[in-house]
Amino acid sequence: MAKTQRTMRTVALLAGLALAEVLAMPQPLEAQTTTRSKARSSTTRTRARATTTRRAKAPVVPVLRHTTPRGAEALTGDLGTLLSSRTRNGEWGALVVSITRGDTLFSRGADSKLVPASTMKLFTAAIALEKLGPEHTYSTDVLRDGPLSDAGVLTGNLVLRGDGDPSLSTRFVRGGPGAAMSLLAQFTAGAGIKRVTGNLIADASAFESRRIPEGWLSRYAGAGYAAPFSALSLNENIVIVGVTAGASGSGAKVFLEPASTALTITNTVRTVAGSGSRITARRVGDDRVVVSGTIGARAGTVKYQLVVGDPVTFTAGAFRAALEAQGVQVDGDIIVGRTPASATVVTSMPSPPLARLISVMNRESINLLAEQIYRSAPRGPSRLGEGSAQTAGATLQDFLVNDVGVPAGAVRATDGSGLSVLDSVTPRALVELLAHAHRAPWGSAFHASLPVAGESELLRNRMRATPAQGNLHAKTGTTNDVIGLSGYVTAENGEILAFAFLYNGKDRWHARETIDAMGPTMAAFTRD
């Protein structure tokens, strides 16, 4: 009888409304890559034949549907059937544990080491909240190294010191890409500085000098989701290139947002008749932007974005341009260096609380935020030492082994975002982290940072009109070879379940479809 019931449940699980499958899955922002369709090398035409042969229609594969399991055995069976029924290749790792009762409800490859993609950000969030606290704020400081006269002349150097703040962007500061540096320049001018006889020192020594983490593929270069990191970063290290048409037959105006004295522009754009544009904007080295092509006289202004090469000088150059706009003259050059011990703080710009930054990081899966936050954790609230992948990795391993109870070697972290192909985690390590976070003092901030199924950010369009909508909170993970989801869901009987689903392989569409059926199945689960 039990075997018959399981067979019936399997049939019901695979049955559903016969809908044609979507042929291609859009890639979320967390690891979006540009795919260009290849032009056909040749076109072959054939004459229509008098008689035609009809192709047999391929059978329509039903969409996976969630079930309503009653009892732990039914849930285990249903999740197992879902996991085995659709993906054609690749490797799965999965674990579902009841935090409420402490028992394991489903396990498949739970100790397999798999590439996590952006589910790695769960570890970044946890270690940052543990070491810094939800209320921690970053501070970007302006200091002077020399006396300031009554006339506003600073005899010495002005210092811009970075703290790794990832929030100096339009996501957090209103007013455009240059608003953060404009505010800091206003504060500096308001402190009485009108002229600096020395240099502008850019201090990014809070972080390692390396800009790109180990394991980021070369094809990511130039993509906004893979911008370089630095303790001094501005506008997520992306510069906007604007081109404004002139009169037909004349040149066009090119400008940068934010303006930065560290970047020079080579402009050969011509204005032509019409409203179209054919423009190429590229970066040459770290300090030059080359813009060429044509723009229609009726096109107005068009904008493009470029990833900057050197975030430190780019940010310092934007600060210098903002100072000039405030009437503050700097006689010297931009010098990358450290803050002298004798320097005095002139003004500072604080960030929003860490809890808010982590919420944006997880909900929108912003890689640069993750890299900045990850390297901040080992420095602690006292901001001591250098933030690097090495120090952050050591801090994370100590936390996982000694506080969470994850076995050594279960997690390999070479970056904080999960974009590195060298990262690896086990589903068990993810679930153990989730269980620890659920009980931690900062657990509410951790929970609140996760997208909600059917309602917010990267889960807005997933698991709608199912028991998971508004219930399941989880971090996504998506690259060309990874689909993952890890988080919490409340079962029908009130149990809180922690889960981790990781798939490594090429059949991403079916893997995501499988996960989106397992989520509501867990939400509909109940037992006595």
Coordinates of C-alpha atoms in Angstrom, one line a residue:
M1 CA 0.0 0.0 0.0
A2 CA 2.8 2.4 0.9
K3 CA 4.5 1.7 -2.4
T4 CA 1.3 2.4 -4.3
Q5 CA 0.9 5.7 -2.5
R6 CA 4.5 6.7 -3.3
T7 CA 3.9 5.8 -7.0
M8 CA 0.7 7.9 -7.1
R9 CA 2.6 10.8 -5.4
T10 CA 5.3 10.6 -8.1
V11 CA 2.8 10.7 -10.9
A12 CA 1.0 13.6 -9.3
L13 CA 4.3 15.4 -8.8
L14 CA 5.3 15.2 -12.5
A15 CA 1.8 16.0 -13.8
G16 CA 0.7 19.5 -14.4
L17 CA -0.6 22.0 -16.9
A18 CA 1.0 21.3 -20.3
L19 CA 2.9 24.5 -21.0
A20 CA 5.7 24.9 -23.5
E21 CA 9.0 25.5 -21.7
V22 CA 10.9 28.7 -22.0
L23 CA 13.9 28.1 -24.2
A24 CA 16.3 30.6 -22.6
M25 CA 16.7 31.9 -19.1
P26 CA 17.8 35.5 -18.5
Q27 CA 20.9 35.9 -16.3
P28 CA 20.4 37.9 -13.1
L29 CA 22.6 40.9 -12.4
E30 CA 24.8 39.0 -9.9
A31 CA 26.7 37.3 -12.7
Q32 CA 25.3 38.6 -15.9
T33 CA 27.4 37.9 -19.0
T34 CA 26.8 39.3 -22.5
T35 CA 25.9 36.7 -25.0
R36 CA 26.0 37.6 -28.7
S37 CA 24.1 35.6 -31.3
K38 CA 26.5 34.4 -33.9
A39 CA 25.8 35.4 -37.5
R40 CA 25.3 32.6 -39.9
S41 CA 28.3 32.1 -42.2
S42 CA 26.1 31.2 -45.1
T43 CA 22.5 31.0 -46.1
T44 CA 21.2 28.1 -48.1
R45 CA 17.9 28.3 -50.0
T46 CA 16.0 25.3 -51.3
R47 CA 13.0 25.2 -53.5
A48 CA 9.7 24.2 -52.0
R49 CA 8.8 20.6 -52.8
A50 CA 5.5 19.5 -54.2
T51 CA 4.9 17.2 -51.2
T52 CA 5.9 18.1 -47.6
T53 CA 6.5 15.8 -44.7
R54 CA 5.1 16.9 -41.4
R55 CA 7.5 16.6 -38.5
A56 CA 6.2 14.7 -35.6
K57 CA 5.6 17.0 -32.7
A58 CA 7.9 16.6 -29.7
P59 CA 6.0 15.6 -26.6
V60 CA 5.4 18.6 -24.3
V61 CA 7.1 18.1 -21.0
P62 CA 4.9 19.2 -18.1
V63 CA 6.0 21.9 -15.8
L64 CA 7.2 20.7 -12.4
R65 CA 4.6 21.3 -9.7
H66 CA 5.0 21.4 -6.0
T67 CA 3.3 19.0 -3.7
T68 CA 1.8 19.1 -0.2
P69 CA 3.7 16.4 1.7
R70 CA 2.3 15.2 5.0
G71 CA 5.0 13.8 7.1
A72 CA 8.8 13.7 7.0
E73 CA 8.9 10.6 4.8
A74 CA 6.6 12.2 2.2
L75 CA 8.8 15.3 2.1
T76 CA 11.9 13.3 1.6
G77 CA 10.4 11.3 -1.2
D78 CA 8.9 14.3 -3.0
L79 CA 12.1 16.3 -2.9
G80 CA 14.1 13.3 -4.1
T81 CA 11.7 12.8 -7.0
L82 CA 11.9 16.5 -8.0
L83 CA 15.7 16.4 -7.8
S84 CA 16.0 13.4 -10.0
S85 CA 13.3 14.0 -12.6
R86 CA 14.4 16.9 -14.8
T87 CA 18.1 17.9 -15.0
R88 CA 20.0 16.1 -17.8
N89 CA 23.5 16.5 -16.5
G90 CA 25.5 18.2 -13.7
E91 CA 25.9 17.6 -10.0
W92 CA 23.5 18.4 -7.2
G93 CA 24.1 19.0 -3.5
A94 CA 21.1 19.6 -1.2
L95 CA 20.2 19.6 2.5
V96 CA 17.1 20.5 4.3
V97 CA 17.1 20.7 8.1
S98 CA 14.3 21.7 10.6
I99 CA 15.8 24.4 12.8
T100 CA 12.7 24.0 15.0
R101 CA 13.1 20.2 15.7
G102 CA 16.8 19.8 14.8
D103 CA 16.3 16.8 12.4
T104 CA 17.4 16.4 8.8
L105 CA 14.5 16.1 6.4
F106 CA 16.4 15.7 3.1
S107 CA 20.0 15.1 2.1
R108 CA 21.6 14.5 -1.3
G109 CA 25.3 15.2 -1.8
A110 CA 25.3 17.4 1.3
D111 CA 29.1 17.1 1.8
S112 CA 30.0 17.6 -1.9
K113 CA 32.2 20.6 -2.5
L114 CA 30.5 22.7 -5.1
V115 CA 30.9 26.2 -6.6
P116 CA 28.5 28.4 -4.7
A117 CA 28.2 31.5 -7.0
S118 CA 26.5 34.3 -5.1
T119 CA 25.3 32.1 -2.2
M120 CA 28.9 32.8 -1.0
K121 CA 27.5 36.2 0.0
L122 CA 25.8 34.5 2.9
F123 CA 29.2 33.8 4.4
T124 CA 30.3 37.4 3.8
A125 CA 27.2 38.8 5.5
A126 CA 27.6 36.5 8.5
I127 CA 31.3 37.2 9.1
A128 CA 30.7 41.0 8.7
L129 CA 27.8 41.1 11.1
E130 CA 29.7 38.9 13.6
K131 CA 32.9 41.0 13.5
L132 CA 31.5 44.5 12.9
G133 CA 27.9 44.5 14.1
P134 CA 24.7 45.6 12.3
E135 CA 25.2 49.3 13.3
H136 CA 28.8 49.6 12.1
T137 CA 29.5 52.5 9.7
Y138 CA 32.3 53.3 7.3
S139 CA 34.0 56.7 7.3
T140 CA 35.7 58.4 4.4
D141 CA 37.9 61.1 5.9
V142 CA 39.6 64.3 4.8
L143 CA 42.7 65.2 6.8
R144 CA 45.3 68.0 6.6
D145 CA 49.0 67.6 7.1
G146 CA 50.1 71.1 7.8
P147 CA 48.9 74.4 9.4
L148 CA 45.8 76.2 8.1
S149 CA 46.0 80.0 8.0
D150 CA 43.2 82.4 8.7
A151 CA 43.0 83.1 5.0
G152 CA 42.2 79.5 4.3
V153 CA 45.6 78.4 3.0
L154 CA 46.8 74.9 4.0
T155 CA 50.5 74.9 3.9
G156 CA 51.0 71.1 3.4
N157 CA 49.1 68.2 2.0
L158 CA 45.4 67.3 2.0
V159 CA 44.6 63.6 2.5
L160 CA 41.6 61.6 1.3
R161 CA 41.5 58.4 3.4
G162 CA 39.4 55.5 2.4
D163 CA 37.8 53.0 4.8
G164 CA 36.4 50.6 2.2
D165 CA 33.0 52.3 2.1
P166 CA 31.0 50.7 -0.7
S167 CA 28.1 53.2 -0.4
L168 CA 29.6 56.2 -2.2
S169 CA 27.3 55.7 -5.1
T170 CA 23.9 56.6 -6.5
R171 CA 22.4 53.6 -4.6
F172 CA 22.9 55.4 -1.4
V173 CA 23.7 59.1 -2.1
R174 CA 21.2 61.2 -4.1
G175 CA 22.3 63.7 -6.7
G176 CA 24.1 61.7 -9.3
P177 CA 27.4 59.7 -9.6
G178 CA 29.5 62.6 -8.2
A179 CA 27.3 63.6 -5.3
A180 CA 29.3 61.8 -2.6
M181 CA 32.5 63.7 -3.6
S182 CA 30.6 66.9 -4.0
L183 CA 29.3 66.7 -0.5
L184 CA 32.8 65.9 0.9
A185 CA 34.2 68.9 -1.0
Q186 CA 31.5 71.1 0.4
F187 CA 32.3 69.9 3.9
T188 CA 36.0 70.6 3.3
A189 CA 35.4 74.1 2.0
G190 CA 33.0 74.7 4.9
A191 CA 35.9 73.9 7.2
G192 CA 37.7 76.9 5.9
I193 CA 40.1 75.4 3.4
K194 CA 40.5 77.5 0.2
R195 CA 43.9 76.6 -1.1
V196 CA 46.3 73.6 -0.6
T197 CA 49.9 74.3 -1.4
G198 CA 50.9 70.7 -1.4
N199 CA 49.5 67.4 -2.9
L200 CA 46.3 65.5 -2.6
I201 CA 47.2 62.2 -1.0
A202 CA 44.9 59.3 -1.8
D203 CA 45.1 56.7 1.0
A204 CA 43.6 53.3 0.2
S205 CA 45.9 51.3 2.5
A206 CA 43.0 49.9 4.5
F207 CA 42.8 47.2 1.8
E208 CA 45.2 45.1 -0.2
S209 CA 46.5 46.7 -3.4
R210 CA 45.2 43.9 -5.6
R211 CA 42.1 45.1 -7.5
I212 CA 40.7 41.8 -8.9
P213 CA 40.2 38.7 -6.8
E214 CA 41.8 35.4 -7.6
G215 CA 39.6 33.2 -9.7
W216 CA 37.7 35.9 -11.6
L217 CA 37.7 34.8 -15.3
S218 CA 39.3 37.1 -17.8
R219 CA 36.0 37.3 -19.7
Y220 CA 34.5 39.3 -16.8
A221 CA 36.9 42.2 -17.4
G222 CA 35.1 45.4 -18.3
A223 CA 31.8 44.1 -17.0
G224 CA 30.0 46.3 -14.4
Y225 CA 29.3 43.3 -12.2
A226 CA 33.1 42.6 -12.0
A227 CA 34.4 46.1 -11.3
P228 CA 37.7 46.3 -9.3
F229 CA 37.6 46.9 -5.6
S230 CA 39.5 49.4 -3.4
A231 CA 39.4 51.0 0.0
L232 CA 38.8 54.2 -2.0
S233 CA 35.9 53.4 -4.4
L234 CA 33.3 55.7 -6.0
N235 CA 30.1 55.0 -7.9
E236 CA 30.9 51.3 -7.7
N237 CA 34.0 52.1 -9.8
I238 CA 32.0 52.8 -12.9
V239 CA 32.2 56.1 -14.8
I240 CA 29.4 57.3 -17.1
V241 CA 30.5 58.7 -20.5
G242 CA 28.1 61.3 -21.8
V243 CA 28.0 62.5 -25.4
T244 CA 26.0 65.6 -26.4
A245 CA 25.3 66.4 -30.0
G246 CA 26.3 69.7 -31.5
A247 CA 25.2 71.3 -34.8
S248 CA 25.4 69.0 -37.8
G249 CA 28.9 68.9 -39.2
S250 CA 30.5 70.0 -35.9
G251 CA 32.1 68.1 -33.1
A252 CA 30.2 66.7 -30.1
K253 CA 30.7 67.4 -26.4
V254 CA 31.9 64.5 -24.2
F255 CA 31.8 64.6 -20.4
L256 CA 32.2 62.2 -17.5
E257 CA 30.0 61.5 -14.5
P258 CA 31.5 61.9 -12.0
A259 CA 34.1 64.3 -13.4
S260 CA 37.6 63.2 -12.4
T261 CA 40.9 65.0 -13.0
A262 CA 42.5 61.5 -13.1
L263 CA 40.9 60.7 -16.4
T264 CA 41.7 62.5 -19.7
I265 CA 39.3 62.4 -22.7
T266 CA 40.2 61.9 -26.3
N267 CA 37.1 62.9 -28.3
T268 CA 36.7 62.4 -32.0
V269 CA 32.9 62.2 -32.1
R270 CA 31.3 64.0 -35.1
T271 CA 27.8 65.3 -35.2
V272 CA 25.8 64.2 -38.3
A273 CA 22.3 64.7 -39.6
G274 CA 19.5 62.6 -38.0
S275 CA 18.9 61.2 -34.5
G276 CA 20.9 58.0 -34.5
S277 CA 24.3 57.4 -33.0
R278 CA 27.2 55.1 -33.6
I279 CA 29.6 55.7 -30.8
T280 CA 32.5 53.7 -29.2
A281 CA 33.7 54.5 -25.7
R282 CA 36.7 52.6 -24.4
R283 CA 39.3 53.0 -21.7
V284 CA 42.9 53.1 -22.6
G285 CA 45.1 52.2 -19.7
D286 CA 43.9 53.5 -16.3
D287 CA 43.9 57.2 -17.1
R288 CA 42.4 57.8 -20.6
V289 CA 38.9 57.5 -22.1
V290 CA 38.7 57.4 -25.9
V291 CA 35.4 58.2 -27.5
S292 CA 34.8 58.1 -31.3
G293 CA 32.0 57.7 -33.8
T294 CA 29.1 59.8 -34.9
I295 CA 26.0 61.2 -33.2
G296 CA 22.8 62.6 -34.8
A297 CA 22.1 66.3 -34.4
R298 CA 18.7 65.4 -33.0
A299 CA 20.0 62.7 -30.7
G300 CA 20.5 65.0 -27.7
T301 CA 22.7 63.3 -25.1
V302 CA 23.5 59.6 -25.0
K303 CA 25.3 57.9 -22.1
Y304 CA 27.5 54.8 -21.8
Q305 CA 29.3 53.3 -18.8
L306 CA 32.9 52.2 -18.4
V307 CA 34.6 50.3 -15.6
V308 CA 37.5 52.3 -14.2
G309 CA 41.0 50.8 -14.1
D310 CA 42.4 52.4 -11.0
P311 CA 39.7 53.1 -8.4
V312 CA 42.1 55.0 -6.1
T313 CA 43.2 57.7 -8.5
F314 CA 39.7 57.8 -10.1
T315 CA 38.1 58.6 -6.7
A316 CA 40.8 61.1 -5.7
G317 CA 40.5 62.8 -9.1
A318 CA 36.7 63.1 -8.6
F319 CA 37.4 64.6 -5.2
R320 CA 39.8 67.1 -6.7
A321 CA 37.3 68.1 -9.4
A322 CA 34.7 68.6 -6.7
L323 CA 37.1 70.8 -4.7
E324 CA 37.7 72.9 -7.8
A325 CA 34.0 73.3 -8.3
Q326 CA 33.8 74.6 -4.7
G327 CA 36.6 77.1 -5.4
V328 CA 39.3 75.1 -3.5
Q329 CA 42.6 75.1 -5.3
V330 CA 45.1 72.2 -5.0
D331 CA 48.6 73.3 -6.2
G332 CA 50.2 69.8 -6.2
D333 CA 49.5 66.4 -7.7
I334 CA 47.4 63.4 -6.7
I335 CA 49.8 61.0 -4.9
V336 CA 48.9 57.5 -3.7
G337 CA 50.2 57.1 -0.2
R338 CA 49.5 56.7 3.5
T339 CA 48.1 59.2 5.9
P340 CA 50.9 60.8 8.0
A341 CA 50.6 60.3 11.7
S342 CA 50.6 64.0 12.2
A343 CA 47.5 64.6 10.0
T344 CA 44.4 66.2 11.5
V345 CA 40.9 65.3 10.5
V346 CA 39.1 68.1 8.7
T347 CA 35.8 66.3 7.9
S348 CA 34.3 62.9 7.4
M349 CA 31.5 61.2 5.5
P350 CA 29.8 58.3 7.2
S351 CA 28.1 55.4 5.5
P352 CA 24.6 54.0 6.2
P353 CA 24.6 51.2 8.8
L354 CA 26.2 47.9 7.8
A355 CA 22.8 46.1 8.1
R356 CA 21.5 48.3 5.2
L357 CA 24.6 47.7 3.1
I358 CA 24.3 43.9 3.5
S359 CA 20.6 44.1 2.7
V360 CA 21.4 45.7 -0.7
M361 CA 24.3 43.3 -1.2
N362 CA 22.1 40.2 -0.8
R363 CA 18.9 41.4 -2.3
E364 CA 20.5 42.8 -5.4
S365 CA 23.6 40.6 -5.3
I366 CA 26.1 43.4 -5.8
N367 CA 29.6 41.9 -6.1
L368 CA 31.5 45.1 -5.3
L369 CA 29.7 45.6 -2.1
A370 CA 30.5 42.0 -1.1
E371 CA 34.2 42.4 -1.9
Q372 CA 34.4 45.6 0.2
I373 CA 32.4 44.2 3.1
Y374 CA 34.3 40.9 3.1
R375 CA 37.7 42.7 3.4
S376 CA 36.4 45.0 6.2
A377 CA 35.5 42.1 8.5
P378 CA 39.0 41.2 9.7
R379 CA 39.8 44.8 10.5
G380 CA 37.0 44.9 13.1
P381 CA 35.4 48.0 14.6
S382 CA 38.9 49.4 15.5
R383 CA 39.9 49.3 11.8
L384 CA 43.3 47.7 12.4
G385 CA 45.4 45.9 9.9
E386 CA 44.9 45.4 6.2
G387 CA 41.8 44.0 4.7
S388 CA 42.6 41.3 2.2
A389 CA 41.2 38.1 0.8
Q390 CA 43.8 36.3 2.9
T391 CA 43.0 38.0 6.2
A392 CA 39.2 37.7 5.5
G393 CA 39.6 34.1 4.6
A394 CA 41.4 33.3 7.8
T395 CA 38.8 35.2 9.9
L396 CA 36.0 33.3 8.1
Q397 CA 37.6 29.9 8.7
D398 CA 38.1 30.6 12.4
F399 CA 34.5 31.7 12.7
L400 CA 33.1 28.7 10.8
V401 CA 35.2 26.1 12.7
N402 CA 35.2 27.5 16.2
D403 CA 31.8 29.3 16.3
V404 CA 29.6 27.6 13.8
G405 CA 31.0 24.1 13.9
V406 CA 31.7 23.7 10.2
P407 CA 34.5 21.2 9.5
A408 CA 37.8 22.6 8.3
G409 CA 38.0 22.5 4.5
A410 CA 34.2 22.5 3.9
V411 CA 34.4 26.1 2.7
R412 CA 37.1 27.5 0.4
A413 CA 36.7 31.3 -0.1
T414 CA 38.9 33.2 -2.5
D415 CA 36.6 36.2 -2.7
G416 CA 33.6 37.6 -0.9
S417 CA 31.1 37.7 -3.8
G418 CA 31.1 34.1 -5.1
L419 CA 32.2 35.3 -8.6
S420 CA 35.5 33.3 -8.3
V421 CA 35.5 29.9 -9.9
L422 CA 37.9 28.8 -7.2
D423 CA 35.3 29.1 -4.4
S424 CA 33.7 25.9 -3.1
V425 CA 31.3 25.1 -0.3
T426 CA 29.2 22.2 0.9
P427 CA 25.4 22.4 1.3
R428 CA 25.9 21.2 4.9
A429 CA 28.2 24.2 5.6
L430 CA 25.6 26.6 4.2
V431 CA 22.8 25.1 6.3
E432 CA 25.0 25.1 9.4
L433 CA 25.7 28.8 8.8
L434 CA 22.0 29.5 8.4
A435 CA 21.2 27.7 11.6
H436 CA 23.9 29.7 13.5
A437 CA 22.7 33.0 12.0
H438 CA 19.1 32.2 13.0
R439 CA 20.2 32.1 16.7
A440 CA 22.8 34.9 16.5
P441 CA 22.2 38.4 18.1
W442 CA 22.4 39.8 14.5
G443 CA 20.0 37.2 13.1
S444 CA 17.2 39.6 12.4
A445 CA 19.5 41.7 10.2
F446 CA 20.7 38.6 8.4
H447 CA 17.1 37.4 7.8
A448 CA 16.0 40.8 6.6
S449 CA 18.8 41.0 4.0
L450 CA 17.4 38.0 2.0
P451 CA 15.2 38.3 -1.1
V452 CA 11.6 37.1 -0.6
A453 CA 10.0 34.6 -3.0
G454 CA 7.5 36.2 -5.3
E455 CA 7.9 39.6 -3.9
S456 CA 11.4 41.2 -3.9
E457 CA 14.5 41.7 -5.9
L458 CA 16.0 38.5 -7.5
L459 CA 13.2 36.3 -6.3
R460 CA 10.4 38.7 -7.4
N461 CA 9.3 36.6 -10.3
R462 CA 10.0 33.2 -8.8
M463 CA 7.5 30.9 -6.9
R464 CA 4.6 33.3 -7.3
A465 CA 1.2 32.1 -6.4
T466 CA 2.6 29.2 -4.3
P467 CA 2.9 28.6 -0.6
A468 CA 6.5 30.0 -0.9
Q469 CA 5.4 33.5 -1.9
G470 CA 6.1 36.0 0.9
N471 CA 7.4 33.1 3.0
L472 CA 10.7 31.8 1.6
H473 CA 13.7 34.0 2.3
A474 CA 16.8 33.0 0.4
K475 CA 20.0 34.0 -1.4
T476 CA 20.3 33.2 -5.1
G477 CA 23.4 32.1 -6.9
T478 CA 23.7 32.2 -10.7
T479 CA 26.5 31.9 -13.2
N480 CA 26.8 30.1 -16.5
D481 CA 27.5 26.9 -14.7
V482 CA 25.8 27.3 -11.3
I483 CA 22.3 27.6 -9.9
G484 CA 21.8 27.9 -6.2
L485 CA 19.3 28.9 -3.6
S486 CA 19.9 28.9 0.2
G487 CA 17.9 30.3 3.0
Y488 CA 14.8 29.8 5.2
V489 CA 11.2 28.7 4.7
T490 CA 8.4 28.3 7.2
A491 CA 6.4 25.0 6.8
E492 CA 2.7 24.8 7.0
N493 CA 2.9 23.6 10.6
G494 CA 5.1 26.5 11.7
E495 CA 8.5 24.8 11.6
I496 CA 11.4 26.9 10.3
L497 CA 13.4 25.0 7.8
A498 CA 16.9 25.9 6.6
F499 CA 17.9 24.6 3.2
A500 CA 20.7 24.7 0.6
F501 CA 20.3 23.7 -3.0
L502 CA 23.4 23.9 -5.3
Y503 CA 23.6 22.7 -8.9
N504 CA 26.8 22.7 -10.9
G505 CA 26.3 22.0 -14.6
K506 CA 25.0 23.2 -17.9
D507 CA 21.3 22.5 -17.5
R508 CA 20.6 25.7 -15.6
W509 CA 17.0 26.2 -16.7
H510 CA 15.8 22.8 -15.5
A511 CA 17.9 23.2 -12.3
R512 CA 16.1 26.5 -11.5
E513 CA 12.8 25.0 -12.3
T514 CA 13.5 22.1 -9.9
I515 CA 14.4 24.5 -7.1
D516 CA 11.3 26.6 -7.7
A517 CA 9.2 23.4 -7.2
M518 CA 11.1 22.3 -4.1
G519 CA 10.6 25.7 -2.4
P520 CA 6.8 25.6 -2.3
T521 CA 6.9 21.9 -1.5
M522 CA 8.8 22.7 1.7
A523 CA 6.4 25.6 2.5
A524 CA 3.4 23.2 2.1
F525 CA 5.0 20.5 4.3
T526 CA 3.4 19.6 7.6
R527 CA 3.6 16.8 10.2
D528 CA 2.2 16.0 13.6

